[in-house]
Amino acid sequence: MSVPQGRRAVLAAMLALAGAGLAAGSAPFPQDPWPDGTVLRGEHYVVVAGRRVPAGLLEDLAVRAERARRRVAAMWGPVRPVILFPETDAEAEALAGTGATGGLAAMATADRVIVLPSGYARLSETGRDVVITHELTHVATGATRGGRVPMWLSEGFADHVGYAASGLAVRTVAAELAAEVRAGVLPDGLPGPADFAPGSVRLAQAYEEAWLACRYIAGRYGERTLVRLYGSDVGTVLGLTAAEFTAGWRDYLREELG
Ligand SMILES: [Zn+2]
């Protein structure tokens, strides 16, 4: 079954963001990392690959990049993705300036997406679209905008865009959280930065909680309202106290997953 595998890889891709974001500030990318590489240039995207990356894989990625770009444009706004497809994970890590990224499928920096070849290869078809769309959403929104956007909102929104066209059921995407809710355990509050840290024991649930917070806002208040939350807060945009919002979100978790 491909979904759980996709889910793991999607999560893995999300894990990389914090480190990659830091790296983007300290280690700018060379404009052309591979002088002998392959460049596929669409009207709105550029995909660059190492010389030994198979042409079919690169063309497939270009199709996904364009599809992801359209989704991000429809839900957020224009983005002109630059996606790098290195030959090896080590090369990807060097480009991003991160440490070992075992199991990850892609990373977002301030202005581009870097594919991690071995993690990406393990993804299902749907998983690849979700990952590329998720990472591209980070590029489009400027991720957490220097910490001014709460992590539940940046990760939840990237997942909201990523999963929007996936056709996956809520209980499938949020399997770990659904198991807890069915057992009668609801989270007390929205996940914070520590919950998203690598190695966090409820890492999967943190992403699922964030995703469902954004899905709740979009469903109840509208997609435009969710977008307006970036750069603002639930008090201003939704007219709710934090406690009221949390209570509504917990009710939503019970309805969707219970
Ligand atoms: Zn992310």
Tab-separated table of C-alpha atoms and ligand atoms in Angstrom:
chain	number	residue	atom	x	y	z
A	1	MET	CA	0.000	0.000	0.000
A	2	SER	CA	1.513	3.260	-1.069
A	3	VAL	CA	-0.190	5.725	1.231
A	4	PRO	CA	1.651	5.044	4.487
A	5	GLN	CA	4.947	5.127	2.643
A	6	GLY	CA	3.962	8.423	1.063
A	7	ARG	CA	2.957	9.771	4.421
A	8	ARG	CA	6.291	8.928	6.003
A	9	ALA	CA	8.189	10.515	3.192
A	10	VAL	CA	5.995	13.596	3.244
A	11	LEU	CA	6.694	13.975	6.916
A	12	ALA	CA	10.358	13.490	6.318
A	13	ALA	CA	10.347	16.273	3.779
A	14	MET	CA	8.693	18.587	6.238
A	15	LEU	CA	11.301	17.862	8.846
A	16	ALA	CA	13.969	19.410	6.723
A	17	LEU	CA	12.516	22.862	6.520
A	18	ALA	CA	13.811	24.438	9.697
A	19	GLY	CA	17.414	23.471	9.002
A	20	ALA	CA	17.138	24.343	5.349
A	21	GLY	CA	15.717	27.755	6.173
A	22	LEU	CA	18.684	28.494	8.383
A	23	ALA	CA	21.034	27.310	5.701
A	24	ALA	CA	19.441	29.564	3.115
A	25	GLY	CA	20.495	32.602	5.088
A	26	SER	CA	24.065	31.528	5.638
A	27	ALA	CA	24.992	29.662	2.467
A	28	PRO	CA	23.605	31.216	-0.697
A	29	PHE	CA	23.278	28.886	-3.649
A	30	PRO	CA	25.462	29.185	-6.672
A	31	GLN	CA	23.374	30.255	-9.628
A	32	ASP	CA	24.399	27.258	-11.645
A	33	PRO	CA	25.375	24.354	-9.408
A	34	TRP	CA	26.067	21.987	-12.324
A	35	PRO	CA	27.629	23.539	-15.429
A	36	ASP	CA	27.222	20.182	-17.212
A	37	GLY	CA	23.756	19.521	-15.824
A	38	THR	CA	20.378	19.481	-17.527
A	39	VAL	CA	18.036	22.464	-17.401
A	40	LEU	CA	14.323	22.210	-18.161
A	41	ARG	CA	12.825	25.654	-18.383
A	42	GLY	CA	9.065	26.117	-18.469
A	43	GLU	CA	7.238	29.400	-18.749
A	44	HIS	CA	6.996	29.615	-14.951
A	45	TYR	CA	9.547	27.150	-13.587
A	46	VAL	CA	13.118	25.981	-13.893
A	47	VAL	CA	14.210	22.465	-13.067
A	48	VAL	CA	17.949	21.826	-12.907
A	49	ALA	CA	19.422	18.363	-12.573
A	50	GLY	CA	22.825	16.789	-12.283
A	51	ARG	CA	24.132	15.220	-15.473
A	52	ARG	CA	23.438	11.613	-14.453
A	53	VAL	CA	19.835	12.179	-13.321
A	54	PRO	CA	17.699	10.174	-15.799
A	55	ALA	CA	15.879	12.339	-18.334
A	56	GLY	CA	12.550	10.624	-17.603
A	57	LEU	CA	12.791	11.452	-13.920
A	58	LEU	CA	13.576	15.064	-14.705
A	59	GLU	CA	10.680	15.408	-17.154
A	60	ASP	CA	8.354	13.835	-14.600
A	61	LEU	CA	9.541	16.341	-11.986
A	62	ALA	CA	8.961	19.230	-14.400
A	63	VAL	CA	5.350	18.125	-14.883
A	64	ARG	CA	4.886	17.941	-11.121
A	65	ALA	CA	6.557	21.330	-10.636
A	66	GLU	CA	4.124	22.958	-13.040
A	67	ARG	CA	1.154	21.211	-11.401
A	68	ALA	CA	2.352	22.264	-7.938
A	69	ARG	CA	2.941	25.817	-9.142
A	70	ARG	CA	-0.653	26.056	-10.361
A	71	ARG	CA	-1.994	24.780	-7.043
A	72	VAL	CA	0.092	27.201	-5.034
A	73	ALA	CA	-0.883	30.051	-7.377
A	74	ALA	CA	-4.582	29.227	-7.009
A	75	MET	CA	-4.485	29.063	-3.212
A	76	TRP	CA	-1.817	31.616	-2.347
A	77	GLY	CA	-0.347	33.541	-5.258
A	78	PRO	CA	2.266	33.421	-7.981
A	79	VAL	CA	5.493	31.538	-7.471
A	80	ARG	CA	8.268	30.816	-9.957
A	81	PRO	CA	9.869	27.659	-8.705
A	82	VAL	CA	13.482	26.726	-9.100
A	83	ILE	CA	13.843	23.035	-8.317
A	84	LEU	CA	17.218	21.326	-8.048
A	85	PHE	CA	17.568	17.589	-8.584
A	86	PRO	CA	21.067	16.532	-7.514
A	87	GLU	CA	22.544	13.144	-8.338
A	88	THR	CA	23.128	12.169	-4.725
A	89	ASP	CA	21.770	12.934	-1.279
A	90	ALA	CA	25.231	14.110	-0.239
A	91	GLU	CA	25.198	16.672	-3.016
A	92	ALA	CA	21.740	17.838	-1.953
A	93	GLU	CA	22.920	18.206	1.625
A	94	ALA	CA	25.948	20.176	0.505
A	95	LEU	CA	23.772	22.487	-1.576
A	96	ALA	CA	21.416	23.087	1.332
A	97	GLY	CA	24.215	23.396	3.850
A	98	THR	CA	22.505	20.887	6.122
A	99	GLY	CA	23.768	17.804	7.875
A	100	ALA	CA	22.634	14.287	7.100
A	101	THR	CA	19.062	14.180	5.840
A	102	GLY	CA	18.428	10.433	5.802
A	103	GLY	CA	14.906	9.611	4.666
A	104	LEU	CA	13.917	13.091	3.540
A	105	ALA	CA	12.423	13.601	0.095
A	106	ALA	CA	12.850	17.332	-0.507
A	107	MET	CA	13.779	20.559	1.248
A	108	ALA	CA	12.699	24.148	0.809
A	109	THR	CA	15.008	27.108	1.169
A	110	ALA	CA	14.117	30.762	0.848
A	111	ASP	CA	13.940	30.588	-2.920
A	112	ARG	CA	14.134	27.021	-4.136
A	113	VAL	CA	13.282	23.388	-3.608
A	114	ILE	CA	16.010	20.751	-3.432
A	115	VAL	CA	15.091	17.139	-4.106
A	116	LEU	CA	16.796	14.409	-2.094
A	117	PRO	CA	17.098	11.622	-4.657
A	118	SER	CA	16.800	8.503	-2.489
A	119	GLY	CA	13.925	9.780	-0.343
A	120	TYR	CA	12.121	11.092	-3.411
A	121	ALA	CA	12.516	7.737	-5.175
A	122	ARG	CA	10.685	6.012	-2.340
A	123	LEU	CA	7.609	8.243	-2.615
A	124	SER	CA	4.353	7.187	-4.212
A	125	GLU	CA	3.087	9.213	-7.173
A	126	THR	CA	0.738	11.107	-4.871
A	127	GLY	CA	3.481	11.529	-2.307
A	128	ARG	CA	5.714	13.237	-4.876
A	129	ASP	CA	3.016	15.742	-5.747
A	130	VAL	CA	2.273	16.412	-2.087
A	131	VAL	CA	5.948	16.924	-1.230
A	132	ILE	CA	6.706	19.222	-4.152
A	133	THR	CA	3.548	21.250	-3.524
A	134	HIS	CA	4.268	21.447	0.216
A	135	GLU	CA	7.814	22.691	-0.325
A	136	LEU	CA	6.794	25.085	-3.055
A	137	THR	CA	4.192	26.559	-0.724
A	138	HIS	CA	6.990	27.303	1.732
A	139	VAL	CA	8.934	29.078	-0.986
A	140	ALA	CA	5.859	31.081	-2.035
A	141	THR	CA	4.892	32.157	1.471
A	142	GLY	CA	8.428	32.853	2.630
A	143	ALA	CA	8.013	30.018	5.159
A	144	THR	CA	7.767	31.417	8.653
A	145	ARG	CA	8.823	34.930	7.666
A	146	GLY	CA	11.532	35.225	10.235
A	147	GLY	CA	9.507	33.569	12.967
A	148	ARG	CA	6.549	35.929	12.686
A	149	VAL	CA	4.271	33.156	11.444
A	150	PRO	CA	3.582	30.392	13.965
A	151	MET	CA	4.888	27.016	12.894
A	152	TRP	CA	1.468	25.383	13.026
A	153	LEU	CA	0.333	27.905	10.427
A	154	SER	CA	3.320	27.609	8.060
A	155	GLU	CA	3.433	23.794	8.204
A	156	GLY	CA	-0.331	23.405	8.291
A	157	PHE	CA	-0.835	25.699	5.327
A	158	ALA	CA	1.878	23.946	3.292
A	159	ASP	CA	0.125	20.644	3.984
A	160	HIS	CA	-3.265	22.175	3.246
A	161	VAL	CA	-2.089	23.175	-0.219
A	162	GLY	CA	-0.110	19.946	-0.618
A	163	TYR	CA	-2.985	17.616	0.173
A	164	ALA	CA	-5.783	19.669	-1.389
A	165	ALA	CA	-5.802	17.727	-4.654
A	166	SER	CA	-4.434	14.434	-3.307
A	167	GLY	CA	-7.804	12.718	-2.965
A	168	LEU	CA	-6.615	11.188	0.310
A	169	ALA	CA	-9.113	10.784	3.146
A	170	VAL	CA	-8.617	12.879	6.280
A	171	ARG	CA	-8.276	9.793	8.440
A	172	THR	CA	-5.593	8.458	6.118
A	173	VAL	CA	-3.482	11.598	6.131
A	174	ALA	CA	-3.967	12.088	9.875
A	175	ALA	CA	-3.776	8.405	10.823
A	176	GLU	CA	-1.640	8.868	13.946
A	177	LEU	CA	-3.790	11.669	15.342
A	178	ALA	CA	-6.983	9.803	14.438
A	179	ALA	CA	-5.822	6.841	16.521
A	180	GLU	CA	-5.393	9.115	19.528
A	181	VAL	CA	-8.748	10.833	19.061
A	182	ARG	CA	-10.534	7.499	18.696
A	183	ALA	CA	-8.913	6.479	21.974
A	184	GLY	CA	-10.446	9.561	23.571
A	185	VAL	CA	-7.294	11.695	23.704
A	186	LEU	CA	-7.459	15.195	22.216
A	187	PRO	CA	-4.518	17.629	22.126
A	188	ASP	CA	-4.771	20.466	24.643
A	189	GLY	CA	-3.535	23.102	22.239
A	190	LEU	CA	-1.965	23.851	18.889
A	191	PRO	CA	1.517	22.399	18.348
A	192	GLY	CA	4.490	24.646	19.082
A	193	PRO	CA	8.064	24.667	17.719
A	194	ALA	CA	9.241	21.933	20.109
A	195	ASP	CA	6.541	19.605	18.766
A	196	PHE	CA	7.994	19.992	15.250
A	197	ALA	CA	11.594	19.377	16.333
A	198	PRO	CA	13.253	16.293	14.826
A	199	GLY	CA	12.864	13.417	17.243
A	200	SER	CA	9.726	14.811	18.841
A	201	VAL	CA	7.676	11.826	19.971
A	202	ARG	CA	4.453	13.229	18.467
A	203	LEU	CA	6.001	14.674	15.329
A	204	ALA	CA	3.488	13.059	12.959
A	205	GLN	CA	0.629	14.252	15.129
A	206	ALA	CA	2.034	17.797	15.247
A	207	TYR	CA	1.889	18.025	11.450
A	208	GLU	CA	-1.567	16.492	11.416
A	209	GLU	CA	-2.815	18.914	14.077
A	210	ALA	CA	-1.414	21.843	12.121
A	211	TRP	CA	-2.895	20.598	8.857
A	212	LEU	CA	-6.318	20.153	10.427
A	213	ALA	CA	-6.183	23.594	12.060
A	214	CYS	CA	-5.729	25.098	8.601
A	215	ARG	CA	-8.317	22.795	7.038
A	216	TYR	CA	-10.745	23.857	9.776
A	217	ILE	CA	-10.172	27.546	9.106
A	218	ALA	CA	-10.512	27.091	5.335
A	219	GLY	CA	-13.685	25.045	5.690
A	220	ARG	CA	-15.395	27.219	8.251
A	221	TYR	CA	-14.146	30.708	7.388
A	222	GLY	CA	-12.988	30.302	3.795
A	223	GLU	CA	-9.730	29.873	1.919
A	224	ARG	CA	-9.173	33.640	1.656
A	225	THR	CA	-9.442	33.966	5.420
A	226	LEU	CA	-6.799	31.303	5.884
A	227	VAL	CA	-4.465	33.226	3.577
A	228	ARG	CA	-5.162	36.463	5.478
A	229	LEU	CA	-3.967	34.800	8.677
A	230	TYR	CA	-0.410	34.988	7.337
A	231	GLY	CA	0.932	38.207	8.784
A	232	SER	CA	-1.960	38.534	11.211
A	233	ASP	CA	-3.549	36.460	13.983
A	234	VAL	CA	-6.736	34.600	14.830
A	235	GLY	CA	-7.971	37.462	17.011
A	236	THR	CA	-7.815	40.006	14.201
A	237	VAL	CA	-8.812	37.757	11.315
A	238	LEU	CA	-11.329	35.406	12.927
A	239	GLY	CA	-12.491	37.647	15.773
A	240	LEU	CA	-11.797	34.878	18.266
A	241	THR	CA	-9.673	34.588	21.367
A	242	ALA	CA	-6.942	31.962	21.232
A	243	ALA	CA	-8.980	29.841	23.660
A	244	GLU	CA	-12.110	30.087	21.497
A	245	PHE	CA	-10.181	29.124	18.405
A	246	THR	CA	-8.547	26.184	20.154
A	247	ALA	CA	-11.930	24.961	21.398
A	248	GLY	CA	-13.401	25.119	17.876
A	249	TRP	CA	-10.402	23.265	16.460
A	250	ARG	CA	-10.681	20.521	19.101
A	251	ASP	CA	-14.370	20.079	18.250
A	252	TYR	CA	-13.376	19.818	14.599
A	253	LEU	CA	-10.788	17.113	15.398
A	254	ARG	CA	-13.489	15.143	17.218
A	255	GLU	CA	-15.856	15.477	14.263
A	256	GLU	CA	-13.320	14.621	11.577
A	257	LEU	CA	-11.346	11.900	13.352
A	258	GLY	CA	-13.541	10.559	16.167
B	1	ZN	ZN	7.118	22.108	5.718
